mmCIF file of C-alpha atoms in Angstrom:
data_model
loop_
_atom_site.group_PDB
_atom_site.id
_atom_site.type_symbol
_atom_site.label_atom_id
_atom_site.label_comp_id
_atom_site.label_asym_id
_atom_site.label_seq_id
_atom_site.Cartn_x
_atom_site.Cartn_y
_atom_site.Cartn_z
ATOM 1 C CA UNK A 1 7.982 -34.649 -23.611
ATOM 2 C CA UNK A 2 4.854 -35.899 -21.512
ATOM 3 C CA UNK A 3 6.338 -39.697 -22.771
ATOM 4 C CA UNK A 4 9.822 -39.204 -21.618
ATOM 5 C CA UNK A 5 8.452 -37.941 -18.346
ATOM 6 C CA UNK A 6 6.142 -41.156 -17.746
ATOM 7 C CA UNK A 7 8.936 -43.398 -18.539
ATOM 8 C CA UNK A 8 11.289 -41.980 -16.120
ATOM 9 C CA UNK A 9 8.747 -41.436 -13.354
ATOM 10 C CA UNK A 10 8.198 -44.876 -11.760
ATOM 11 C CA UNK A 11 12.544 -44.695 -12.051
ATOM 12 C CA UNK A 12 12.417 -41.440 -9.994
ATOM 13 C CA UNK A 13 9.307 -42.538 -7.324
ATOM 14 C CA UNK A 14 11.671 -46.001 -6.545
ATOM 15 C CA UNK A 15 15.279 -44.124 -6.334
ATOM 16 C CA UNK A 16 13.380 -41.343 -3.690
ATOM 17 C CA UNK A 17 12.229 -43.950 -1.266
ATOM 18 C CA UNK A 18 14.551 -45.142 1.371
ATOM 19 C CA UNK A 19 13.226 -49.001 2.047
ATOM 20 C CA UNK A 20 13.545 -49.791 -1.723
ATOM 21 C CA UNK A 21 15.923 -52.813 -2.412
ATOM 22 C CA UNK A 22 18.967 -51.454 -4.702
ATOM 23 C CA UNK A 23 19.111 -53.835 -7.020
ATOM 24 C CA UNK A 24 15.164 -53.376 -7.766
ATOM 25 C CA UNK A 25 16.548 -49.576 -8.605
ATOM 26 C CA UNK A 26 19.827 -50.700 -10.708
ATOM 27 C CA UNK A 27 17.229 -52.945 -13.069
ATOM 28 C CA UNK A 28 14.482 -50.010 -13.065
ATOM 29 C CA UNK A 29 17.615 -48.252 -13.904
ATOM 30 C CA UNK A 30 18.439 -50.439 -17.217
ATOM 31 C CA UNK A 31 15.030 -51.112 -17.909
ATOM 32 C CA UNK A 32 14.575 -47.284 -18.280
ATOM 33 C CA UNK A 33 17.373 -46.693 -20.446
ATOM 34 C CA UNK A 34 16.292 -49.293 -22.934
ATOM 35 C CA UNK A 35 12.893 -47.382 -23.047
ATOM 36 C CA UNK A 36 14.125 -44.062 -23.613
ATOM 37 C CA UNK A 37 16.808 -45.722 -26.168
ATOM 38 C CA UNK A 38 13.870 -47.142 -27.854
ATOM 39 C CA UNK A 39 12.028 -43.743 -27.961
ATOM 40 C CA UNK A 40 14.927 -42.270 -29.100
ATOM 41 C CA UNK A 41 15.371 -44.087 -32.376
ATOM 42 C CA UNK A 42 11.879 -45.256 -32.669
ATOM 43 C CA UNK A 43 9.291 -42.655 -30.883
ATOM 44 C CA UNK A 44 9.549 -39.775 -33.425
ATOM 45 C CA UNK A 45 6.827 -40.544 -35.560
ATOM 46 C CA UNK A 46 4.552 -41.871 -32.885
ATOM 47 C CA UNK A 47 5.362 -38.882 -30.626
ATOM 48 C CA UNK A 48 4.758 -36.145 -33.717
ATOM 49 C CA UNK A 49 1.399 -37.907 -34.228
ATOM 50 C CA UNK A 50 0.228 -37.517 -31.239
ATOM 51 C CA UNK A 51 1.522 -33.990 -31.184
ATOM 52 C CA UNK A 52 -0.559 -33.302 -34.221
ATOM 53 C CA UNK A 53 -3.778 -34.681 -33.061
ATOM 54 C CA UNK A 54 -3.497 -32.617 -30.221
ATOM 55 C CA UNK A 55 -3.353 -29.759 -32.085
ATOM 56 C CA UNK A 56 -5.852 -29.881 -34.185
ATOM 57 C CA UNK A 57 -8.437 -30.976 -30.921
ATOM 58 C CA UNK A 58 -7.586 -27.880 -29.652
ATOM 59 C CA UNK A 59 -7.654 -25.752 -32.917
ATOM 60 C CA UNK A 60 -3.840 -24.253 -32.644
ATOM 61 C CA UNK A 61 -2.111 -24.017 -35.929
ATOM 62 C CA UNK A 62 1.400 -26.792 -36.645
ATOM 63 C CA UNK A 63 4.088 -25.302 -37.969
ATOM 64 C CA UNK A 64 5.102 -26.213 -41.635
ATOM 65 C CA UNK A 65 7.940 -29.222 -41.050
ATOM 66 C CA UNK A 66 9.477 -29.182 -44.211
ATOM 67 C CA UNK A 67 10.050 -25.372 -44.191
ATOM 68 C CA UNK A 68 13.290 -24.061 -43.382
ATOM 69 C CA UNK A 69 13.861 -23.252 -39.688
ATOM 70 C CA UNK A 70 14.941 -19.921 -39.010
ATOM 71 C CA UNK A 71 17.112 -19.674 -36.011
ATOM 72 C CA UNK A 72 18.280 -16.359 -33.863
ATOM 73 C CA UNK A 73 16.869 -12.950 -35.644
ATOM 74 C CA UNK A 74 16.206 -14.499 -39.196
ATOM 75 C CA UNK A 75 19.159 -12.690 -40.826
ATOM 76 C CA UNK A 76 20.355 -14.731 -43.297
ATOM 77 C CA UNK A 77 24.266 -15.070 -42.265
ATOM 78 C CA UNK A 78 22.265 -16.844 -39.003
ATOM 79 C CA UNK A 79 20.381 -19.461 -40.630
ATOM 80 C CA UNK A 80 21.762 -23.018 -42.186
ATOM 81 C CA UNK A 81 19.900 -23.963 -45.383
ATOM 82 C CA UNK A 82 19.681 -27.668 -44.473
ATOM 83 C CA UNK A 83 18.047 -27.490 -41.456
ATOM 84 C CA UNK A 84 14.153 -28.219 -41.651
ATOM 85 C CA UNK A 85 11.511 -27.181 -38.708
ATOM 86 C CA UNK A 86 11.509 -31.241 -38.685
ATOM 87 C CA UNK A 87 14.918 -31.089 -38.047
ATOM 88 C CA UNK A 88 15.034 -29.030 -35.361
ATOM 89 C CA UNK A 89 12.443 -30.506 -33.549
ATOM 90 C CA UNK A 90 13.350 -34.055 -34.039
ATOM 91 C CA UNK A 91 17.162 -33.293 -33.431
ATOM 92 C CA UNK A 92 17.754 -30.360 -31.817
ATOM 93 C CA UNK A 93 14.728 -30.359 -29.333
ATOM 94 C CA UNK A 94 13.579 -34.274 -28.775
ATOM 95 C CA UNK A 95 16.879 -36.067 -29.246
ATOM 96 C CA UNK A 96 18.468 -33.296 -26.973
ATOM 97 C CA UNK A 97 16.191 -33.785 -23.906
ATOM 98 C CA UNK A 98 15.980 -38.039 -24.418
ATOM 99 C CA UNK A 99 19.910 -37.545 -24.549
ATOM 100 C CA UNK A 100 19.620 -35.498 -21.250
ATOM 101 C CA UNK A 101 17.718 -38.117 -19.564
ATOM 102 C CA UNK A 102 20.115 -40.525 -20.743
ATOM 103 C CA UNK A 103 23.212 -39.120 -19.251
ATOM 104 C CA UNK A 104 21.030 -38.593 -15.768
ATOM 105 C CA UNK A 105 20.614 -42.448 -15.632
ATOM 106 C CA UNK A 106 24.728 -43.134 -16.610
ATOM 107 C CA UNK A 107 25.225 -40.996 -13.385
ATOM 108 C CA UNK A 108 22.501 -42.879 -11.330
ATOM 109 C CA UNK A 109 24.074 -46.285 -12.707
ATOM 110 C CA UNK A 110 27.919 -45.240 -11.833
ATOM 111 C CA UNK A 111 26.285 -44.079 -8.706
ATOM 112 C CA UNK A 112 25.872 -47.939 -7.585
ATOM 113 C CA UNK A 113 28.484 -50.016 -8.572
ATOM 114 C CA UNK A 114 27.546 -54.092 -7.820
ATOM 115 C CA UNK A 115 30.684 -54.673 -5.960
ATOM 116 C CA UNK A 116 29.019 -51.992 -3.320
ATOM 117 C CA UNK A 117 25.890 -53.905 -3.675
ATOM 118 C CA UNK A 118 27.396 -57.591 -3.213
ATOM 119 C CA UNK A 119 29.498 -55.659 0.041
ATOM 120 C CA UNK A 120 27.038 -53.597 1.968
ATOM 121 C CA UNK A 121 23.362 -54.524 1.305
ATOM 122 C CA UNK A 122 23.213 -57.755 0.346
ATOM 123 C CA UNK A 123 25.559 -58.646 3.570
ATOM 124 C CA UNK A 124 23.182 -56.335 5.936
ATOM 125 C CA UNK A 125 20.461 -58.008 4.890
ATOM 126 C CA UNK A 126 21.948 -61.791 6.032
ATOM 127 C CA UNK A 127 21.555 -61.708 9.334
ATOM 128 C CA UNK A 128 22.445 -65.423 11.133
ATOM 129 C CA UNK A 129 18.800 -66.065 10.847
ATOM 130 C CA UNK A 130 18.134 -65.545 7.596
ATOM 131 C CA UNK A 131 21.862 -67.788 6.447
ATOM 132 C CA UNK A 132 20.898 -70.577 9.003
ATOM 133 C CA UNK A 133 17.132 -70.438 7.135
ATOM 134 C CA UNK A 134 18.666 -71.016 3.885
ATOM 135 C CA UNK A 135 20.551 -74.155 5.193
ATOM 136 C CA UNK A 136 17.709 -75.786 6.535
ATOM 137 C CA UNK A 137 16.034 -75.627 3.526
ATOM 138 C CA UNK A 138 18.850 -77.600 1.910
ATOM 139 C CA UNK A 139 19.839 -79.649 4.096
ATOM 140 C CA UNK A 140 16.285 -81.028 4.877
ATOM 141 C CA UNK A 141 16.111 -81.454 0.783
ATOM 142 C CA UNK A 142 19.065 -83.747 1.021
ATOM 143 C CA UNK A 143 17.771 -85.462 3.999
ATOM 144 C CA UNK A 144 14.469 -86.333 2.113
ATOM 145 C CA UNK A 145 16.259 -87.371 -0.946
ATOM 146 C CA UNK A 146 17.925 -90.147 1.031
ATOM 147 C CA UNK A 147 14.448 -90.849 2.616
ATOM 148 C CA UNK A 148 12.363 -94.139 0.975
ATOM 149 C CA UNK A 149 8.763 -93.757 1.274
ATOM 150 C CA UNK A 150 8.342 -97.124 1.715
ATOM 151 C CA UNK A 151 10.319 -96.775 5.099
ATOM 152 C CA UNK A 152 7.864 -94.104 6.483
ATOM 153 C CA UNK A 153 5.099 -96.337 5.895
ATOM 154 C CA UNK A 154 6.572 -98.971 8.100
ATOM 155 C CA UNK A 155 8.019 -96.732 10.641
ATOM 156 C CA UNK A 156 4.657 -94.877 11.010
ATOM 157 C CA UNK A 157 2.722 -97.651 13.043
ATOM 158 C CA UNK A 158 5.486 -98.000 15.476
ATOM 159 C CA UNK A 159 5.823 -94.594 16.647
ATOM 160 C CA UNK A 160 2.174 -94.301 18.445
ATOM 161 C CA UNK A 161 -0.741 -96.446 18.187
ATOM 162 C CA UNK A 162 -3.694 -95.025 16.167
ATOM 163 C CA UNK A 163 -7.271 -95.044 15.633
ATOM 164 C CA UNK A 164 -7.005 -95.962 12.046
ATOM 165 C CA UNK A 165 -4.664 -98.079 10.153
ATOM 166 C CA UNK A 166 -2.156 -96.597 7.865
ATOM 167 C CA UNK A 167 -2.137 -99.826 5.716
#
């Protein structure tokens, strides 16, 4: 579960700190969920691998996955005969938790809606300053579009006289 961990860690580190732009944390958000989806269908295999190896670095004995997994005290009126220690694992254990993690983001996401974003931090952050910035900016661009090179070339001489000739 070390996988599911690392991919919603980064998610957990940005929602915890105050300064952190919301709509950096909504994409982390989505981002995330497409991971975990991915594991989910995908990250079995992969994840059992690795599982494996581990095991047999460390010398502890894997469990036989195509046995029958006995659940509760092993009586027999407990246990369902189509239900594999693969099963289990892969179903009951690793879908549950990626499942978990899942909902936890749904909850985060609901959390923000973008009409609260659009209303409240997006609006505190323009300030005057920053809207009258964001005009200049365009209205210089349609200044200079209207602007012929050739013009500033002429005009240049007459506004001071200078050492060296711009023509």
């Amino acid at each position: 579960m070390n996988e599911v961990m690392v991919i919603t860690d980064i998610l957990c580190q940005v929602l915890q700190r105050q300064s952190q732009d919301i709509l950096n944390a909504l994409h982390l958000v989505r981002s995330t969920k497409i991971l975990l989806r991915e594991l989910r269908q995908d990250g079995w295999g992969k994840f059992f691998n690795t599982l494996v190896s581990f095991c047999e670095r460390q010398g502890i004995d894997t469990p036989d996955m195509i046995a029958r997994y006995m659940e509760g005290t092993g009586r027999s009126c407990q246990q369902q005969d189509h239900v594999t220690v693969d099963h289990y694992y892969h179903v009951d254990v690793f879908i549950v938790v990626i499942d978990f993690q899942l909902m936890e983001l749904a909850s985060t996401e609901r959390a923000f809606p973008a009409t609260k974003l659009v209303k409240s931090s997006l609006r505190n952050k323009m300030d005057d300053e920053f809207l009258e910035n964001c005009m200049v900016v365009y209205i210089e661009r349609e200044l200079a579009d209207t602007i012929d090179s050739d013009s500033v070339i002429d005009a240049f001489p007459s506004l001071k006289t200078r050492k060296s000739k711009f023509k």
